[in-house]
mmCIF file of C-alpha atoms in Angstrom:
data_model
loop_
_atom_site.group_PDB
_atom_site.id
_atom_site.type_symbol
_atom_site.label_atom_id
_atom_site.label_comp_id
_atom_site.label_asym_id
_atom_site.label_seq_id
_atom_site.Cartn_x
_atom_site.Cartn_y
_atom_site.Cartn_z
ATOM 1 C CA MET A 14 192.643 -158.344 -80.095
ATOM 2 C CA ARG A 15 192.668 -162.112 -79.484
ATOM 3 C CA THR A 16 194.278 -161.539 -76.115
ATOM 4 C CA ARG A 17 191.489 -159.155 -75.111
ATOM 5 C CA ARG A 18 188.833 -161.692 -76.164
ATOM 6 C CA LYS A 19 190.555 -164.443 -74.169
ATOM 7 C CA VAL A 20 190.732 -162.194 -71.113
ATOM 8 C CA ALA A 21 187.058 -161.244 -71.467
ATOM 9 C CA GLY A 22 186.029 -164.876 -71.863
ATOM 10 C CA LEU A 23 188.093 -165.892 -68.865
ATOM 11 C CA ALA A 24 186.529 -163.130 -66.773
ATOM 12 C CA ALA A 25 183.031 -164.260 -67.746
ATOM 13 C CA LEU A 26 183.875 -167.860 -66.858
ATOM 14 C CA LEU A 27 185.259 -166.824 -63.473
ATOM 15 C CA GLY A 28 182.095 -164.815 -62.820
ATOM 16 C CA VAL A 29 179.900 -167.854 -63.496
ATOM 17 C CA LEU A 30 182.029 -170.014 -61.199
ATOM 18 C CA ALA A 31 181.877 -167.382 -58.466
ATOM 19 C CA LEU A 32 178.099 -167.213 -58.650
ATOM 20 C CA GLY A 33 177.852 -170.985 -58.486
ATOM 21 C CA GLY A 34 180.150 -171.071 -55.465
ATOM 22 C CA CYS A 35 177.907 -168.604 -53.644
ATOM 23 C CA GLY A 36 174.836 -170.724 -54.259
ATOM 24 C CA ILE A 37 173.355 -168.284 -56.791
ATOM 25 C CA ARG A 38 172.027 -169.928 -59.893
ATOM 26 C CA PRO A 39 173.274 -168.071 -63.015
ATOM 27 C CA THR A 40 169.976 -168.210 -64.839
ATOM 28 C CA HIS A 41 167.069 -165.969 -65.588
ATOM 29 C CA VAL A 42 164.654 -168.908 -65.841
ATOM 30 C CA PRO A 43 162.004 -168.733 -63.047
ATOM 31 C CA VAL A 44 162.308 -171.500 -60.462
ATOM 32 C CA ASP A 45 159.077 -173.195 -59.325
ATOM 33 C CA GLY A 46 159.116 -173.263 -55.545
ATOM 34 C CA GLY A 47 155.808 -175.107 -55.322
ATOM 35 C CA PRO A 48 152.410 -173.761 -54.294
ATOM 36 C CA ALA A 49 152.175 -171.069 -51.644
ATOM 37 C CA PRO A 50 151.184 -172.372 -48.206
ATOM 38 C CA SER A 51 147.406 -172.398 -47.834
ATOM 39 C CA ARG A 52 145.672 -170.611 -44.948
ATOM 40 C CA VAL A 53 143.592 -172.553 -42.454
ATOM 41 C CA PRO A 54 139.979 -172.274 -43.682
ATOM 42 C CA CYS A 55 138.288 -172.284 -40.228
ATOM 43 C CA GLU A 56 135.097 -173.484 -41.900
ATOM 44 C CA VAL A 57 133.243 -176.800 -41.814
ATOM 45 C CA ASN A 58 130.774 -177.791 -44.510
ATOM 46 C CA GLY A 59 127.211 -178.831 -43.749
ATOM 47 C CA GLU A 60 127.810 -182.509 -44.499
ATOM 48 C CA ASP A 61 129.744 -182.951 -41.265
ATOM 49 C CA ILE A 62 126.856 -181.443 -39.281
ATOM 50 C CA THR A 63 124.375 -183.810 -40.948
ATOM 51 C CA GLN A 64 126.515 -186.824 -40.079
ATOM 52 C CA GLN A 65 126.579 -185.795 -36.407
ATOM 53 C CA SER A 66 122.826 -185.313 -36.065
ATOM 54 C CA GLN A 67 120.469 -187.819 -34.519
ATOM 55 C CA SER A 68 116.697 -187.974 -34.368
ATOM 56 C CA ARG A 69 116.222 -185.720 -31.312
ATOM 57 C CA ASP A 70 119.099 -183.333 -32.007
ATOM 58 C CA VAL A 71 118.644 -179.658 -32.820
ATOM 59 C CA PRO A 72 121.148 -177.213 -34.337
ATOM 60 C CA VAL A 73 123.436 -175.473 -31.832
ATOM 61 C CA ARG A 74 126.363 -173.106 -32.171
ATOM 62 C CA ILE A 75 129.527 -173.345 -30.110
ATOM 63 C CA TYR A 76 132.844 -171.508 -30.215
ATOM 64 C CA LEU A 77 136.124 -173.305 -30.883
ATOM 65 C CA VAL A 78 139.640 -171.955 -31.358
ATOM 66 C CA CYS A 79 140.992 -171.640 -34.890
ATOM 67 C CA ALA A 80 143.996 -169.575 -36.017
ATOM 68 C CA SER A 81 144.307 -168.186 -32.450
ATOM 69 C CA GLN A 82 140.763 -166.770 -32.529
ATOM 70 C CA LEU A 83 137.299 -167.902 -31.473
ATOM 71 C CA GLU A 84 135.243 -169.025 -34.434
ATOM 72 C CA PRO A 85 131.634 -170.303 -34.441
ATOM 73 C CA VAL A 86 130.990 -173.940 -35.284
ATOM 74 C CA ASP A 87 127.528 -175.324 -35.985
ATOM 75 C CA ARG A 88 126.711 -178.727 -34.517
ATOM 76 C CA THR A 89 123.642 -180.611 -33.391
ATOM 77 C CA ALA A 90 122.845 -181.654 -29.832
ATOM 78 C CA GLU A 91 119.954 -182.915 -27.767
ATOM 79 C CA ILE A 92 118.525 -179.732 -26.247
ATOM 80 C CA PRO A 93 115.391 -179.625 -24.054
ATOM 81 C CA GLU A 94 112.516 -177.464 -25.273
ATOM 82 C CA SER A 95 111.618 -176.285 -21.773
ATOM 83 C CA LYS A 96 112.418 -172.652 -20.955
ATOM 84 C CA SER A 97 112.283 -173.303 -17.220
ATOM 85 C CA VAL A 98 115.261 -172.844 -14.900
ATOM 86 C CA GLU A 99 115.931 -176.572 -15.067
ATOM 87 C CA GLY A 100 115.722 -176.487 -18.853
ATOM 88 C CA ARG A 101 118.224 -173.627 -18.938
ATOM 89 C CA ILE A 102 120.681 -175.668 -16.880
ATOM 90 C CA GLN A 103 120.231 -178.634 -19.218
ATOM 91 C CA VAL A 104 120.951 -176.396 -22.212
ATOM 92 C CA ALA A 105 124.130 -175.146 -20.547
ATOM 93 C CA GLN A 106 125.219 -178.714 -19.748
ATOM 94 C CA ALA A 107 124.589 -179.884 -23.321
ATOM 95 C CA LEU A 108 126.629 -176.998 -24.728
ATOM 96 C CA LEU A 109 129.388 -177.617 -22.203
ATOM 97 C CA GLU A 110 129.567 -181.259 -23.269
ATOM 98 C CA GLU A 111 129.882 -180.173 -26.902
ATOM 99 C CA LEU A 112 132.796 -177.928 -25.971
ATOM 100 C CA GLN A 113 134.505 -180.833 -24.195
ATOM 101 C CA ARG A 114 134.121 -183.167 -27.173
ATOM 102 C CA GLU A 115 137.067 -183.823 -29.435
ATOM 103 C CA PRO A 116 136.566 -181.904 -32.696
ATOM 104 C CA SER A 117 135.459 -184.116 -35.573
ATOM 105 C CA ALA A 118 137.865 -185.089 -38.342
ATOM 106 C CA ALA A 119 136.429 -182.368 -40.570
ATOM 107 C CA GLU A 120 136.772 -179.774 -37.798
ATOM 108 C CA ARG A 121 140.371 -180.782 -37.107
ATOM 109 C CA GLU A 122 141.181 -180.602 -40.809
ATOM 110 C CA ALA A 123 139.734 -177.085 -40.884
ATOM 111 C CA GLY A 124 142.036 -176.105 -38.007
ATOM 112 C CA PHE A 125 139.629 -176.157 -35.044
ATOM 113 C CA ALA A 126 140.672 -177.082 -31.506
ATOM 114 C CA THR A 127 139.123 -176.867 -28.049
ATOM 115 C CA TYR A 128 140.707 -175.810 -24.774
ATOM 116 C CA VAL A 129 137.776 -176.967 -22.641
ATOM 117 C CA ARG A 130 138.964 -180.124 -20.890
ATOM 118 C CA GLY A 131 136.590 -182.191 -18.815
ATOM 119 C CA PRO A 132 135.097 -183.295 -16.725
ATOM 120 C CA ILE A 133 133.204 -180.059 -16.121
ATOM 121 C CA ALA A 134 129.563 -180.044 -15.054
ATOM 122 C CA VAL A 135 127.117 -177.196 -14.501
ATOM 123 C CA SER A 136 124.472 -176.657 -11.839
ATOM 124 C CA GLY A 137 122.007 -173.928 -10.927
ATOM 125 C CA GLN A 138 122.341 -170.883 -8.735
ATOM 126 C CA ARG A 139 122.478 -170.840 -4.970
ATOM 127 C CA ARG A 140 120.089 -168.922 -2.763
ATOM 128 C CA SER A 141 122.291 -165.826 -2.537
ATOM 129 C CA ASP A 142 123.441 -165.843 -6.189
ATOM 130 C CA PRO A 143 122.255 -163.296 -8.755
ATOM 131 C CA ASP A 144 119.388 -164.536 -10.868
ATOM 132 C CA GLY A 145 120.674 -166.451 -13.888
ATOM 133 C CA THR A 146 123.890 -167.679 -12.265
ATOM 134 C CA LEU A 147 125.372 -170.952 -13.453
ATOM 135 C CA ARG A 148 127.762 -172.799 -11.154
ATOM 136 C CA LEU A 149 130.554 -174.827 -12.768
ATOM 137 C CA SER A 150 132.217 -177.783 -11.077
ATOM 138 C CA ARG A 151 135.525 -175.942 -11.550
ATOM 139 C CA GLN A 152 136.316 -172.372 -10.620
ATOM 140 C CA PRO A 153 135.979 -170.272 -13.811
ATOM 141 C CA GLU A 154 139.103 -168.231 -13.016
ATOM 142 C CA ASP A 155 141.150 -171.443 -12.790
ATOM 143 C CA LEU A 156 140.312 -172.483 -16.358
ATOM 144 C CA PRO A 157 142.643 -171.584 -19.243
ATOM 145 C CA ALA A 158 141.689 -168.148 -20.553
ATOM 146 C CA ALA A 159 140.767 -169.553 -23.971
ATOM 147 C CA ALA A 160 138.580 -172.256 -22.378
ATOM 148 C CA LEU A 161 136.656 -169.681 -20.343
ATOM 149 C CA ALA A 162 136.256 -167.523 -23.452
ATOM 150 C CA GLN A 163 134.839 -170.523 -25.343
ATOM 151 C CA ILE A 164 132.321 -171.207 -22.583
ATOM 152 C CA VAL A 165 131.257 -167.582 -22.173
ATOM 153 C CA CYS A 166 130.834 -166.904 -25.898
ATOM 154 C CA THR A 167 128.965 -170.184 -26.415
ATOM 155 C CA PHE A 168 126.613 -169.545 -23.479
ATOM 156 C CA SER A 169 126.082 -165.880 -24.407
ATOM 157 C CA GLU A 170 124.349 -166.793 -27.672
ATOM 158 C CA SER A 171 122.052 -169.381 -26.118
ATOM 159 C CA GLN A 172 119.310 -169.829 -23.567
ATOM 160 C CA ALA A 173 122.090 -170.285 -21.003
ATOM 161 C CA SER A 174 122.819 -166.551 -20.914
ATOM 162 C CA ALA A 175 121.376 -164.300 -18.236
ATOM 163 C CA THR A 176 119.420 -161.077 -18.667
ATOM 164 C CA GLY A 177 121.236 -158.626 -20.930
ATOM 165 C CA GLY A 178 123.375 -161.266 -22.618
ATOM 166 C CA ALA A 179 125.911 -161.523 -19.799
ATOM 167 C CA VAL A 180 127.019 -164.942 -18.598
ATOM 168 C CA ILE A 181 127.123 -165.166 -14.804
ATOM 169 C CA LEU A 182 129.385 -167.965 -13.640
ATOM 170 C CA GLY A 183 130.454 -169.264 -10.269
ATOM 171 C CA GLY A 184 132.460 -172.239 -9.137
ATOM 172 C CA PRO A 185 132.057 -175.003 -6.563
ATOM 173 C CA GLY A 186 133.478 -172.888 -3.742
ATOM 174 C CA GLU A 187 132.154 -169.954 -1.764
ATOM 175 C CA TYR A 188 133.483 -167.258 -4.099
ATOM 176 C CA ALA A 189 130.873 -164.851 -5.426
ATOM 177 C CA PRO A 190 129.818 -165.358 -9.064
ATOM 178 C CA ARG A 191 131.024 -162.935 -11.704
ATOM 179 C CA GLY A 192 129.475 -161.699 -14.915
ATOM 180 C CA TYR A 193 131.411 -162.215 -18.141
ATOM 181 C CA GLY A 194 130.878 -160.693 -21.559
ATOM 182 C CA CYS A 195 131.721 -161.995 -25.025
ATOM 183 C CA SER A 196 133.081 -158.943 -26.828
ATOM 184 C CA GLY A 197 134.734 -158.742 -30.218
ATOM 185 C CA LYS A 198 138.082 -158.459 -28.486
ATOM 186 C CA ALA A 199 137.380 -161.643 -26.523
ATOM 187 C CA LYS A 200 136.846 -163.473 -29.815
ATOM 188 C CA ASP A 201 139.938 -161.961 -31.426
ATOM 189 C CA ARG A 202 142.222 -162.598 -28.431
ATOM 190 C CA PRO A 203 140.787 -165.495 -26.402
ATOM 191 C CA GLU A 204 144.099 -165.987 -24.599
ATOM 192 C CA ASP A 205 143.616 -162.642 -22.805
ATOM 193 C CA VAL A 206 141.797 -162.420 -19.470
ATOM 194 C CA LEU A 207 138.066 -161.891 -19.979
ATOM 195 C CA PRO A 208 136.480 -158.673 -18.712
ATOM 196 C CA THR A 209 134.111 -159.075 -15.800
ATOM 197 C CA VAL A 210 131.211 -157.263 -14.192
ATOM 198 C CA GLY A 211 131.208 -158.058 -10.537
ATOM 199 C CA PRO A 212 131.131 -159.334 -7.996
ATOM 200 C CA LEU A 213 127.450 -158.918 -8.780
ATOM 201 C CA PRO A 214 125.023 -157.918 -6.025
ATOM 202 C CA SER A 215 122.991 -160.744 -4.583
ATOM 203 C CA PRO A 216 119.250 -160.816 -5.308
ATOM 204 C CA SER A 217 118.388 -160.178 -1.668
ATOM 205 C CA ALA A 218 120.580 -157.053 -1.604
ATOM 206 C CA THR A 219 118.905 -155.441 -4.615
ATOM 207 C CA ARG A 220 115.229 -156.409 -4.356
ATOM 208 C CA GLY A 221 114.853 -157.928 -0.907
ATOM 209 C CA SER A 222 113.879 -161.196 -2.515
ATOM 210 C CA ALA A 223 115.939 -164.123 -3.728
ATOM 211 C CA THR A 224 113.647 -164.825 -6.648
ATOM 212 C CA THR A 225 112.931 -161.575 -8.486
ATOM 213 C CA THR A 226 116.274 -159.838 -9.049
ATOM 214 C CA GLU A 227 117.741 -158.757 -12.333
ATOM 215 C CA SER A 228 121.093 -160.447 -12.924
ATOM 216 C CA VAL A 229 122.901 -157.546 -14.613
ATOM 217 C CA PRO A 230 122.494 -153.864 -13.667
ATOM 218 C CA PRO A 231 121.657 -151.291 -16.375
ATOM 219 C CA GLY A 232 124.696 -150.236 -18.378
ATOM 220 C CA ALA A 233 126.565 -153.477 -17.740
ATOM 221 C CA GLY A 234 126.524 -154.327 -21.426
ATOM 222 C CA ALA A 235 128.466 -151.174 -22.273
ATOM 223 C CA ALA A 236 131.096 -152.030 -19.691
ATOM 224 C CA LEU A 237 131.441 -155.486 -21.132
ATOM 225 C CA SER A 238 131.996 -154.194 -24.647
ATOM 226 C CA THR A 239 135.157 -152.270 -23.741
ATOM 227 C CA PRO A 240 137.448 -154.692 -21.861
ATOM 228 C CA PRO A 241 140.916 -153.629 -20.687
ATOM 229 C CA ALA A 242 143.932 -155.034 -22.581
ATOM 230 C CA THR A 243 145.696 -157.908 -20.746
ATOM 231 C CA GLY A 244 147.496 -161.566 -22.100
ATOM 232 C CA PRO A 245 145.834 -172.638 -26.733
ATOM 233 C CA THR A 246 146.239 -177.071 -26.627
ATOM 234 C CA THR A 247 145.506 -178.033 -30.090
ATOM 235 C CA VAL A 248 143.933 -181.384 -30.817
ATOM 236 C CA GLU A 249 146.329 -183.813 -32.350
#
């Protein structure tokens, strides 16, 4: 009987040693591995917006990248009240400058980054461009996909957008402008190539006048909402 007890005890001891040698702790006591990793909030409180504002600033909304998606960020900027063509260009330039700014400390802490790297300026349409065209100082197709998505989605929800909510962009060269849409898929996957509507017809080709054309043909919005499937630098 004693021999059996000794053998059983020895077997139990060997089992404990074997578990320890394999790195398995022979205990049923829960081990605290620390708190679970927190998700990036992708939100900025209103205090940061108040600190940015100055006397002539008005609230604006831009799109930055957070957690590999486009997320809206509220800021303040000096925006002209004029709804003229010149005022529209100034609005687009002010928004573009906001996109080129380094995110604030609060925005960085929340996980926001921007892919729009300057200098990029905006100017008005040329004589043969569709009405509502904005010309960038860099070719839109040459920008990182996420940067173009930021610009398009920011412009689309502002006075900078053309008729129908499309954003018609051209570059400094002779290439024809193209219409871009900010769809839900564009916000979810900003690294993919944006859908386009174009090349758009010139004003003179559709109405015989360079000043009275519609910028987006009927039904363009539906085409923009169903883009084909195709494929960020974070701020330190």
